[in-house]
Coordinates of C-alpha atoms in Angstrom, one line a residue:
Chain A
M273 CA -37.1 18.3 69.1
K274 CA -33.6 17.7 70.5
K275 CA -30.6 19.3 68.8
E276 CA -29.3 16.0 67.6
G277 CA -32.6 15.3 65.9
K278 CA -32.5 18.6 64.3
R279 CA -29.0 17.9 62.9
M280 CA -30.3 14.6 61.4
V281 CA -33.2 16.2 59.7
W282 CA -31.5 19.3 58.4
P283 CA -29.7 17.6 55.4
A284 CA -33.2 16.9 54.0
Y285 CA -33.6 20.5 53.7
Q286 CA -30.5 21.3 51.6
K287 CA -30.3 21.4 47.8
N288 CA -27.5 20.8 45.5
I289 CA -26.0 23.9 44.0
A290 CA -23.4 23.4 41.2
D291 CA -20.0 25.0 42.0
D292 CA -18.9 26.2 38.6
H293 CA -19.5 26.6 34.9
Y294 CA -23.0 28.3 34.8
Y295 CA -25.3 29.7 32.1
Y296 CA -27.0 32.9 33.3
S297 CA -30.5 33.7 32.6
R298 CA -31.1 37.5 33.2
S299 CA -34.1 39.1 34.9
C300 CA -36.3 41.6 33.0
I301 CA -37.0 43.8 36.1
R302 CA -33.5 43.8 37.2
Q303 CA -32.1 44.8 33.9
N304 CA -34.5 47.6 33.5
F305 CA -34.7 49.0 37.1
Y306 CA -31.5 48.2 38.9
P307 CA -29.0 46.8 36.4
G308 CA -26.0 47.3 38.6
T309 CA -27.1 44.3 40.7
E310 CA -26.6 41.8 37.8
H311 CA -23.3 43.5 36.8
T312 CA -22.3 43.1 40.4
F313 CA -23.3 39.3 40.3
L314 CA -21.0 38.8 37.5
R315 CA -18.1 40.8 39.1
I316 CA -18.4 38.6 42.3
L317 CA -18.2 35.4 40.3
G318 CA -15.3 36.9 38.3
Q319 CA -13.6 37.5 41.6
L320 CA -14.3 33.9 42.7
N321 CA -12.8 32.7 39.3
K322 CA -16.0 31.2 38.3
D323 CA -17.1 30.4 34.7
I324 CA -20.4 31.9 33.7
C325 CA -21.9 32.4 30.2
D326 CA -23.7 35.5 29.5
D327 CA -25.5 34.7 26.2
P328 CA -27.1 37.6 24.3
R329 CA -29.6 35.2 22.6
H330 CA -31.6 34.5 25.7
T331 CA -34.8 36.5 26.2
T332 CA -37.3 37.1 28.9
C333 CA -38.7 33.8 30.2
T334 CA -42.2 35.3 29.8
G335 CA -42.7 35.0 33.5
I336 CA -44.6 38.2 34.1
G337 CA -46.6 37.6 31.2
Y338 CA -47.5 34.1 32.4
H339 CA -48.4 35.1 35.9
T340 CA -50.4 38.0 34.5
D341 CA -52.2 35.2 32.5
V342 CA -51.7 36.5 29.0
V343 CA -49.0 34.0 28.1
P344 CA -50.2 30.5 27.8
F345 CA -48.3 27.8 29.8
E346 CA -47.4 25.9 26.6
T347 CA -45.7 29.1 25.4
A348 CA -43.9 29.7 28.6
M349 CA -42.7 26.1 28.5
T350 CA -41.5 26.4 24.9
V351 CA -39.6 29.7 25.6
I352 CA -37.8 28.0 28.5
A353 CA -37.1 25.1 26.5
R354 CA -35.5 27.4 23.9
H355 CA -33.1 28.6 26.7
F356 CA -32.3 25.1 27.6
A357 CA -31.4 24.6 23.9
L358 CA -29.2 27.7 23.8
M359 CA -27.4 26.3 27.0
T360 CA -27.0 22.8 25.6
G361 CA -25.6 24.3 22.4
L362 CA -22.8 26.0 24.3
G363 CA -22.0 22.9 26.4
Y364 CA -23.4 24.2 29.7
E365 CA -25.4 22.0 32.1
N366 CA -26.1 24.4 35.1
M367 CA -28.7 27.1 34.8
I368 CA -28.8 30.1 37.0
T369 CA -31.7 32.4 36.9
S370 CA -31.3 36.0 38.0
C371 CA -35.2 36.4 38.7
I372 CA -37.2 34.5 41.3
T373 CA -40.2 34.5 39.0
S374 CA -38.1 32.9 36.4
F375 CA -36.7 30.4 39.1
G376 CA -40.3 29.6 40.1
L377 CA -41.4 29.2 36.4
Y378 CA -38.5 27.1 35.4
S379 CA -39.1 24.9 38.4
E380 CA -42.7 24.6 37.5
V381 CA -41.9 23.7 33.9
L382 CA -39.3 21.0 35.1
E383 CA -41.8 19.5 37.6
T384 CA -44.7 19.6 35.2
W385 CA -42.5 17.6 32.6
K386 CA -41.8 15.1 35.4
E387 CA -45.4 14.7 36.3
F388 CA -46.8 14.7 32.8
P389 CA -44.2 13.4 30.5
E390 CA -46.4 14.0 27.5
S391 CA -46.0 17.8 28.1
E392 CA -42.3 17.6 27.7
E393 CA -42.7 15.6 24.4
K394 CA -45.2 18.3 23.2
T395 CA -42.9 21.1 24.2
R396 CA -40.0 19.5 22.1
E397 CA -42.4 19.3 19.2
Y398 CA -43.4 23.0 19.4
L399 CA -39.6 24.0 19.8
R400 CA -38.6 22.1 16.9
K401 CA -41.4 23.4 14.7
A402 CA -40.8 27.0 15.8
T403 CA -37.0 27.1 15.9
G404 CA -35.6 23.7 14.8
R405 CA -33.7 23.6 18.1
E406 CA -33.2 20.6 20.4
F407 CA -32.4 20.7 24.3
N408 CA -31.1 18.7 27.3
I409 CA -32.7 19.3 30.7
P410 CA -30.2 21.0 32.8
K411 CA -28.3 19.0 35.4
D412 CA -28.7 21.9 38.0
L413 CA -31.1 24.8 38.3
S414 CA -30.2 27.6 40.8
H415 CA -31.2 31.0 41.8
A416 CA -28.4 33.6 41.8
S417 CA -28.9 34.0 45.4
D418 CA -28.2 30.2 45.8
I419 CA -24.8 30.8 44.3
I420 CA -23.9 33.8 46.7
Y421 CA -25.2 31.7 49.6
K422 CA -23.0 28.7 48.5
F423 CA -19.8 30.8 48.4
R424 CA -20.8 33.0 51.4
K425 CA -17.7 31.8 53.5
E426 CA -15.4 32.7 50.5
I427 CA -17.0 36.1 50.2
S428 CA -16.6 36.8 53.8
A429 CA -13.0 35.8 53.8
L430 CA -12.3 38.1 50.9
G431 CA -14.3 40.9 52.5
T432 CA -13.3 44.2 53.8
H433 CA -16.4 45.1 55.7
R434 CA -18.7 43.3 58.1
L435 CA -22.5 43.8 58.8
T436 CA -21.7 45.3 62.1
D437 CA -21.7 48.9 63.4
I438 CA -18.2 50.0 63.0
H439 CA -18.4 52.4 65.8
T440 CA -19.6 50.0 68.5
G441 CA -19.1 46.6 67.1
R442 CA -22.7 45.8 67.4
K443 CA -24.4 43.4 64.8
L444 CA -26.6 45.2 62.6
R445 CA -30.2 44.1 62.7
A446 CA -31.4 42.7 59.4
V447 CA -34.8 41.3 58.3
E448 CA -34.8 39.1 55.2
H449 CA -37.7 38.7 52.6
I450 CA -37.6 35.7 50.4
G451 CA -39.6 35.9 47.1
C452 CA -42.7 33.6 47.2
H453 CA -41.7 31.7 44.1
Y454 CA -38.4 30.7 45.5
S455 CA -39.6 27.8 47.6
K456 CA -43.2 28.1 48.3
M457 CA -44.2 26.3 45.3
F458 CA -41.5 23.7 45.2
P459 CA -39.8 23.5 48.7
S460 CA -37.1 21.0 47.7
R461 CA -35.8 23.4 45.3
G462 CA -34.9 26.1 47.9
V463 CA -32.2 26.0 50.6
G464 CA -34.0 25.3 53.9
G465 CA -37.2 24.4 51.8
A466 CA -40.4 26.4 52.5
E467 CA -40.3 26.0 56.3
F468 CA -36.7 27.1 57.0
P469 CA -35.4 29.1 54.0
C470 CA -32.0 30.3 55.0
V471 CA -30.8 31.5 51.7
L472 CA -30.7 35.1 52.9
S473 CA -30.4 34.6 56.7
G474 CA -27.4 32.6 56.1
L475 CA -25.7 35.6 54.4
I476 CA -26.7 37.9 57.2
E477 CA -25.1 35.7 59.7
E478 CA -22.1 34.8 57.7
F479 CA -21.4 38.5 57.1
G480 CA -21.7 39.4 60.9
G481 CA -25.3 40.6 61.2
E482 CA -28.2 39.7 63.4
V483 CA -31.4 38.1 61.7
V484 CA -34.4 39.6 63.2
D485 CA -37.6 37.6 63.1
Y486 CA -41.0 39.3 62.9
P487 CA -44.6 38.1 62.7
E488 CA -45.1 38.9 59.0
R489 CA -41.7 37.5 57.8
R490 CA -43.3 35.2 55.2
L491 CA -46.0 37.4 53.9
C492 CA -45.9 38.2 50.2
C493 CA -44.6 41.8 49.3
G494 CA -47.9 42.2 47.4
F495 CA -46.6 42.4 43.8
G496 CA -49.3 40.0 42.7
F497 CA -48.3 40.5 39.1
R498 CA -51.7 42.0 37.7
Q499 CA -52.3 43.5 41.2
Y500 CA -49.5 45.8 40.6
F501 CA -49.3 46.3 36.8
I502 CA -52.9 47.6 36.7
K503 CA -53.1 51.0 38.3
A504 CA -56.7 50.2 39.6
N505 CA -55.4 47.2 41.7
R506 CA -52.4 48.8 43.4
G507 CA -54.1 49.1 46.7
F508 CA -53.5 45.5 47.4
S509 CA -49.9 45.7 46.5
V510 CA -49.1 48.6 48.9
A511 CA -51.4 47.2 51.6
C512 CA -49.3 43.9 51.7
S513 CA -46.0 45.8 51.9
K514 CA -47.4 48.1 54.6
K515 CA -48.5 45.1 56.7
K516 CA -45.0 43.9 56.5
F517 CA -43.4 47.3 57.5
E518 CA -45.8 47.6 60.4
S519 CA -45.0 44.2 61.5
M520 CA -41.2 44.6 61.4
A521 CA -41.0 48.3 62.5
P522 CA -41.0 47.5 66.3
Y523 CA -37.9 45.4 65.9
E524 CA -35.9 48.4 64.4
P525 CA -34.4 46.7 61.5
E526 CA -31.4 48.5 59.9
L527 CA -31.6 46.7 56.6
I528 CA -34.0 44.5 54.5
L529 CA -32.4 41.9 52.5
T530 CA -34.2 40.5 49.4
N531 CA -33.6 38.0 46.7
C532 CA -36.6 38.6 44.4
P533 CA -36.5 41.5 41.8
G534 CA -40.2 42.5 42.5
C535 CA -39.8 42.3 46.3
F536 CA -36.7 44.4 46.2
Y537 CA -38.5 47.0 44.2
F538 CA -41.8 47.1 46.2
L539 CA -40.1 47.0 49.6
D540 CA -38.0 50.1 48.3
R541 CA -40.7 52.0 46.5
W542 CA -43.7 51.4 48.8
Q543 CA -41.9 52.9 51.7
Y544 CA -41.6 56.1 49.7
V545 CA -45.3 56.0 48.7
I546 CA -46.4 55.5 52.3
S547 CA -44.2 58.5 53.2
E548 CA -45.8 60.6 50.6
M549 CA -49.4 59.4 51.3
E550 CA -49.5 59.2 55.0
G551 CA -46.3 61.0 56.2
V552 CA -45.1 57.8 57.8
L553 CA -41.4 56.8 57.4
Y554 CA -40.1 53.5 58.8
G555 CA -36.7 52.8 60.2
M556 CA -34.4 54.5 62.7
R557 CA -34.5 58.3 62.8
N558 CA -37.4 58.1 60.1
Q559 CA -34.8 57.6 57.3
G560 CA -36.6 54.6 55.8
I561 CA -35.1 51.1 56.0
P562 CA -32.6 50.4 53.3
V563 CA -33.5 47.6 51.0
L564 CA -30.6 45.5 49.4
T565 CA -30.2 42.6 47.1
Y566 CA -28.0 39.8 48.1
E567 CA -25.4 41.0 45.5
E568 CA -25.4 44.5 46.9
L569 CA -24.7 43.2 50.4
A570 CA -22.0 40.8 49.2
G571 CA -20.5 43.6 47.2
L572 CA -20.4 45.9 50.2
V573 CA -18.8 43.3 52.2
L574 CA -16.2 42.9 49.3
G575 CA -15.6 46.6 49.4
Y576 CA -17.2 47.6 46.0
D577 CA -18.3 51.2 45.6
P578 CA -22.0 51.6 46.2
W579 CA -22.5 53.8 43.3
D580 CA -20.8 51.3 41.0
M581 CA -23.5 48.8 42.1
G582 CA -26.2 51.1 41.2
M583 CA -27.4 51.8 44.8
Q584 CA -28.3 55.5 43.7
M585 CA -31.1 53.9 41.8
H586 CA -32.8 53.1 45.2
Q587 CA -35.6 55.4 46.2
I588 CA -34.8 54.7 49.8
P589 CA -31.3 56.1 50.7
V590 CA -28.7 53.6 51.7
E591 CA -26.2 56.0 53.4
P592 CA -27.4 55.2 56.9
L593 CA -26.2 51.6 56.4
L594 CA -23.0 52.6 54.7
D595 CA -22.2 55.0 57.6
K596 CA -22.8 52.3 60.1
M597 CA -20.7 49.8 58.2
G598 CA -18.0 52.3 57.8
I599 CA -18.0 52.1 54.1
S600 CA -16.5 55.2 52.4
Y601 CA -18.3 56.7 49.6
D602 CA -18.4 60.0 47.7
P603 CA -21.6 61.8 48.1
E604 CA -20.8 64.1 45.2
A605 CA -20.4 61.2 42.9
K606 CA -23.7 59.4 43.6
Y607 CA -25.7 60.9 40.7
K608 CA -22.8 61.4 38.3
G609 CA -22.3 59.5 35.0
L610 CA -19.1 58.0 33.8
K611 CA -16.0 60.1 34.2
G612 CA -18.0 62.4 36.5
L613 CA -20.5 63.4 33.9
D614 CA -22.9 65.8 35.4
L615 CA -26.5 64.4 35.3
G616 CA -28.1 66.6 37.7
V617 CA -29.9 65.2 40.6
P618 CA -33.4 63.7 41.2
L619 CA -36.1 65.9 42.9
Q620 CA -36.3 65.6 46.6
P621 CA -39.4 63.8 47.9
R622 CA -41.5 65.5 50.5
Q623 CA -40.7 63.3 53.4
L624 CA -37.5 61.2 52.4
A625 CA -34.1 63.0 52.6
I626 CA -32.0 61.4 49.6
Chain B
M118 CA -69.5 16.7 34.2
G119 CA -70.0 19.6 31.9
A120 CA -68.0 21.1 28.9
L121 CA -66.4 23.8 30.9
Y122 CA -65.1 21.3 33.4
D123 CA -63.9 19.0 30.5
L124 CA -61.9 22.2 29.1
L125 CA -60.4 22.8 32.6
Q126 CA -59.3 19.2 32.8
E127 CA -57.2 19.6 29.6
D128 CA -55.0 22.0 31.5
Y129 CA -52.1 20.4 33.4
R130 CA -52.2 23.0 36.0
F131 CA -55.8 22.2 36.8
R132 CA -55.0 18.6 37.0
E133 CA -52.1 19.2 39.4
G134 CA -53.9 21.8 41.4
M135 CA -57.3 20.0 42.1
K136 CA -56.9 16.7 43.6
A137 CA -59.3 16.3 46.4
C138 CA -60.3 19.3 48.4
I139 CA -61.6 18.8 51.9
N140 CA -62.6 22.5 52.2
C141 CA -60.8 23.0 55.4
G142 CA -60.1 26.7 54.5
T143 CA -56.3 26.5 55.1
C144 CA -55.8 28.3 51.7
T145 CA -58.0 31.1 52.6
A146 CA -56.3 31.4 56.0
I147 CA -52.9 31.9 54.5
C148 CA -53.9 33.9 51.4
P149 CA -52.8 37.5 51.2
A150 CA -55.6 38.3 48.6
A151 CA -58.4 36.9 50.9
S152 CA -57.4 39.3 53.6
F153 CA -57.9 42.3 51.2
Y154 CA -60.4 41.3 48.7
N155 CA -64.0 39.7 48.9
Y156 CA -62.3 36.5 48.0
E157 CA -62.1 33.0 49.4
P158 CA -60.0 30.4 47.4
R159 CA -61.8 27.7 49.3
S160 CA -65.2 28.6 47.7
I161 CA -63.5 28.5 44.3
M162 CA -62.2 25.0 45.0
A163 CA -65.6 23.9 46.2
C164 CA -67.2 25.2 43.1
V165 CA -64.9 23.5 40.7
Q166 CA -64.9 20.3 42.6
Q167 CA -68.6 20.0 42.2
R168 CA -68.0 19.7 38.4
D169 CA -71.0 22.0 37.9
D170 CA -70.7 24.1 34.7
K171 CA -73.2 26.7 35.9
C172 CA -71.1 27.3 38.8
I173 CA -67.8 27.4 36.9
A174 CA -69.3 29.7 34.3
E175 CA -70.2 32.1 37.0
L176 CA -66.6 32.2 38.2
L177 CA -65.4 32.6 34.6
R178 CA -67.6 35.7 34.2
G179 CA -67.1 37.0 37.7
E180 CA -64.6 39.2 39.6
E181 CA -63.3 36.6 42.1
I182 CA -60.8 34.7 40.0
W183 CA -58.9 37.9 39.1
Y184 CA -58.2 38.8 42.8
C185 CA -55.5 36.0 43.3
A186 CA -51.9 37.2 43.4
E187 CA -50.5 34.0 42.2
C188 CA -48.0 34.1 45.3
M189 CA -48.8 30.3 45.6
S190 CA -48.7 30.4 49.5
C191 CA -51.7 28.2 49.2
K192 CA -49.6 25.4 47.6
T193 CA -47.3 25.3 50.6
R194 CA -49.9 25.0 53.1
C195 CA -52.7 22.7 51.6
P196 CA -52.8 19.6 53.7
R197 CA -54.1 17.6 50.7
G198 CA -51.5 18.8 48.2
N199 CA -54.0 20.9 46.2
A200 CA -52.8 24.3 44.8
P201 CA -55.8 26.7 44.5
G202 CA -53.4 29.2 42.8
L203 CA -52.9 26.8 40.0
V204 CA -56.8 26.2 39.6
I205 CA -56.9 30.0 39.3
T206 CA -54.4 30.1 36.4
A207 CA -56.4 27.5 34.5
L208 CA -59.7 29.3 35.3
R209 CA -58.3 32.6 34.2
S210 CA -56.9 31.0 30.8
L211 CA -60.4 29.4 30.1
S212 CA -62.2 32.8 30.9
Q213 CA -60.1 34.5 28.2
R214 CA -60.5 31.7 25.7
T215 CA -64.2 31.9 26.0
G216 CA -64.2 35.6 26.0
M217 CA -66.1 35.6 29.5
F218 CA -63.3 37.9 31.0
T219 CA -64.9 41.0 29.6
C220 CA -67.9 40.4 31.9
S221 CA -66.1 41.5 34.9
E222 CA -64.3 44.8 35.7
K223 CA -61.0 42.9 36.9
G224 CA -61.3 40.6 33.8
R225 CA -61.5 43.4 31.4
Q226 CA -58.0 44.5 32.6
Q227 CA -56.4 41.7 30.6
L228 CA -56.5 43.9 27.6
A229 CA -54.1 46.4 29.3
I230 CA -52.0 43.7 30.3
K231 CA -51.9 42.1 26.9
R232 CA -50.9 45.5 25.4
M233 CA -48.4 46.4 28.0
I234 CA -46.7 43.0 28.8
G235 CA -47.6 40.8 25.9
E236 CA -46.7 43.0 23.2
T237 CA -43.4 44.2 24.8
I238 CA -42.2 40.6 24.9
L239 CA -42.6 40.3 21.2
S240 CA -41.2 43.7 20.3
H241 CA -38.3 43.9 22.6
G242 CA -37.7 40.3 24.0
Y243 CA -38.3 41.7 27.7
C244 CA -41.5 41.6 29.7
V245 CA -41.1 45.2 30.6
Y246 CA -39.0 48.1 29.1
A247 CA -37.7 51.1 30.9
E248 CA -38.7 53.6 28.1
H249 CA -42.3 52.5 28.6
V250 CA -42.5 53.1 32.1
D251 CA -43.3 56.7 33.3
T252 CA -44.3 58.1 36.6
V253 CA -47.8 59.0 35.1
K254 CA -48.8 55.4 34.8
F255 CA -46.4 54.3 37.6
P256 CA -46.1 57.2 40.1
E257 CA -44.7 54.9 42.7
Q258 CA -41.4 54.8 40.8
G259 CA -40.7 58.1 42.4
P260 CA -38.6 61.0 41.6
V261 CA -35.4 58.9 41.2
W262 CA -37.0 57.1 38.3
D263 CA -37.8 60.5 36.6
W264 CA -34.1 61.2 37.0
I265 CA -33.1 57.9 35.6
R266 CA -35.5 58.2 32.5
A267 CA -34.2 61.5 31.8
H268 CA -30.6 60.1 31.5
L269 CA -31.4 56.6 30.7
P270 CA -28.3 55.9 28.3
E271 CA -25.9 57.6 30.7
V272 CA -27.2 55.9 33.7
M273 CA -27.2 52.5 32.0
E274 CA -23.7 53.1 30.7
R275 CA -22.6 54.2 34.3
L276 CA -23.9 50.8 35.7
G277 CA -22.1 48.6 33.0
A278 CA -25.3 48.0 30.9
N279 CA -25.1 47.3 27.1
F280 CA -28.2 49.4 26.6
Q281 CA -29.7 49.0 23.2
K282 CA -26.5 47.7 21.7
E283 CA -25.6 44.3 20.0
G284 CA -24.0 41.7 22.1
A285 CA -24.3 40.4 25.7
G286 CA -25.1 42.4 28.7
N287 CA -27.9 44.3 30.6
L288 CA -30.8 45.6 28.5
R289 CA -28.8 44.8 25.3
K290 CA -30.8 44.9 22.0
I291 CA -32.2 41.4 21.5
D292 CA -31.2 40.5 17.9
D293 CA -33.8 40.1 15.1
N294 CA -33.3 36.4 14.6
T295 CA -34.0 35.9 18.3
L296 CA -37.2 37.9 18.2
K297 CA -38.2 36.0 15.2
E298 CA -37.8 32.6 17.1
L299 CA -39.8 34.3 19.9
S300 CA -42.6 35.3 17.6
A301 CA -42.6 31.7 16.0
I302 CA -42.9 30.2 19.4
F303 CA -45.8 32.5 20.3
K304 CA -47.5 31.6 17.0
T305 CA -46.9 27.8 17.3
T306 CA -48.2 27.6 20.9
G307 CA -51.3 29.6 20.6
A308 CA -50.2 32.9 22.3
L309 CA -50.9 34.8 19.2
D310 CA -54.4 33.5 19.1
L311 CA -55.0 34.5 22.6
F312 CA -53.9 37.9 21.9
D313 CA -56.4 38.1 19.2
T314 CA -59.2 36.8 21.3
I315 CA -58.4 39.3 24.1
E316 CA -58.5 42.2 21.5
K317 CA -61.7 41.0 19.7
A318 CA -63.6 40.4 22.8
S319 CA -62.5 43.7 24.2
A320 CA -63.5 45.4 21.1
E321 CA -67.0 44.0 21.4
K322 CA -67.2 45.0 25.0
A323 CA -66.0 48.6 24.2
K324 CA -68.6 48.9 21.5
E325 CA -71.3 47.7 24.1
M326 CA -70.1 50.2 26.7
G327 CA -69.8 53.1 24.1
V328 CA -66.0 53.5 24.8
E329 CA -63.3 54.4 22.3
F330 CA -61.3 51.4 21.0
T331 CA -58.5 51.9 18.6
G332 CA -57.2 48.3 18.6
H333 CA -53.8 49.3 19.8
G334 CA -51.5 51.4 22.1
T335 CA -52.0 52.4 25.7
T336 CA -53.9 55.6 25.3
D337 CA -57.3 54.8 23.9
G338 CA -60.4 55.1 26.0
Y339 CA -60.9 51.6 26.7
F340 CA -57.3 50.9 27.8
T341 CA -57.6 54.0 30.1
K342 CA -60.7 52.7 31.6
V343 CA -59.7 49.4 32.3
F344 CA -56.2 50.4 33.6
T345 CA -57.7 52.9 36.1
E346 CA -61.3 52.1 36.8
N347 CA -62.2 50.7 40.2
N348 CA -65.7 50.5 41.3
Q349 CA -64.8 50.3 45.0
T350 CA -66.8 47.0 45.5
H351 CA -64.0 44.5 45.5
T352 CA -62.3 44.9 49.0
R353 CA -63.3 43.8 52.5
E354 CA -64.5 46.7 54.9

């Protein structure tokens, strides 16, 4: 295809992303396992002077329960309808989900209501009966990574650091991993659709890095819901991630960027597991490949302290990346509590130097 | 058309996911689970498309439907707009409703999922909860997680969470009224009935197998068995 043709086609792969006044739906996994990222997201939106509602009354969307098949679809639809009701009650119309599983499930619910209008009516009945609440359908549904993508140029302009090697000026090599439920199910709901998703590669390029392609770029991380939560099934989960690591390793990525809570966790933790099981460490100088969320990357660009963002909760150390980007940090403060409270340090893994 | 097929037709996901399969195998080619397990989404689509209840019953009692990771990569690639992953969700729901899930090793795992995830949603308002996750059940969390759990309130405070407190913020305490609404939704929409069905069918299976079954918690013999047991017949060579 000629470049002119590509330019004509590209607008069809874009999605509308609201520019202000958001209702924030948090992620179960992120709140539990790396809460600093959601805190950082709100901090970034604050710096951009955006209005975002953090409502204590919202709950899990039930996404993990739904995809492990113990929560019926009718239940998931009604829990999500309750979130819409809370949002409606506070006068908001633009929903942001922090979780990709949530984003996929919210999308599935909205598309089901379009395809089968009687399912929306039934959900309204269920919600009314259970809670007495009514709701409007959101005007806009975005994932939090969509928001960072939308404001990538503003973040870059405010930034103090770039995704480049400060010593040589070289662009840092980054691979991106987009959660399956971002756009594989409903391509029109993701930036770039399922074929050309650029919600993360757009950030890498904007912040000065080089996006590295590799054969298994679109392979699932292997979470698989029941495939991870049940100990007997985890061979599948680690095998998928290993397939990705083996595929990306020859390209020597210096960073893996993710937008899904599960993907972040597995691409971080399975590197540790593979190092313990097989003595294999990926990444340059066998230090592991740091895995970041989109907020963490944006936060580093903006000059936020890595330990304020919770990067000490990663199992794969991020220091090699920080050093290349020229980000100053206090090694002694990494595992300290507030006001320097001594919390000890984690045990040293057998292979990884933390 | 048989009774089981009729029940599948009641599920929106089945109607959306099963249109007209041409059995090309694209779903199997793209499927991460098919490259690991003895599993072909194509053969599942072929079975349900025949509307043969005998074949569907074999699926509901078997291991195969539990291999899917629900990544939905198949939905993107199907040239006829089917979604085998959605068909799988409908089959799994029916397997549980009919109690047939206890006939397979992978199906029996639903008891552990119900207790770990289903009950946490109702008790805490989250699908998972940090205090329940240890490195015995989840060793891949690594030593950093042992450190975090040993200092959970302090680490959460350091990272700006509102851990177990009223009001907004990370890992806040979900208020009682909200939890009541959540429970009312689960009751009204049939989730509590499904939980009961999973417990009752599992109790019967435990009795048949001669395994301890207390009806609650994550330490009884049956929970431990379904959480850890793998007969090593599921994967490709």
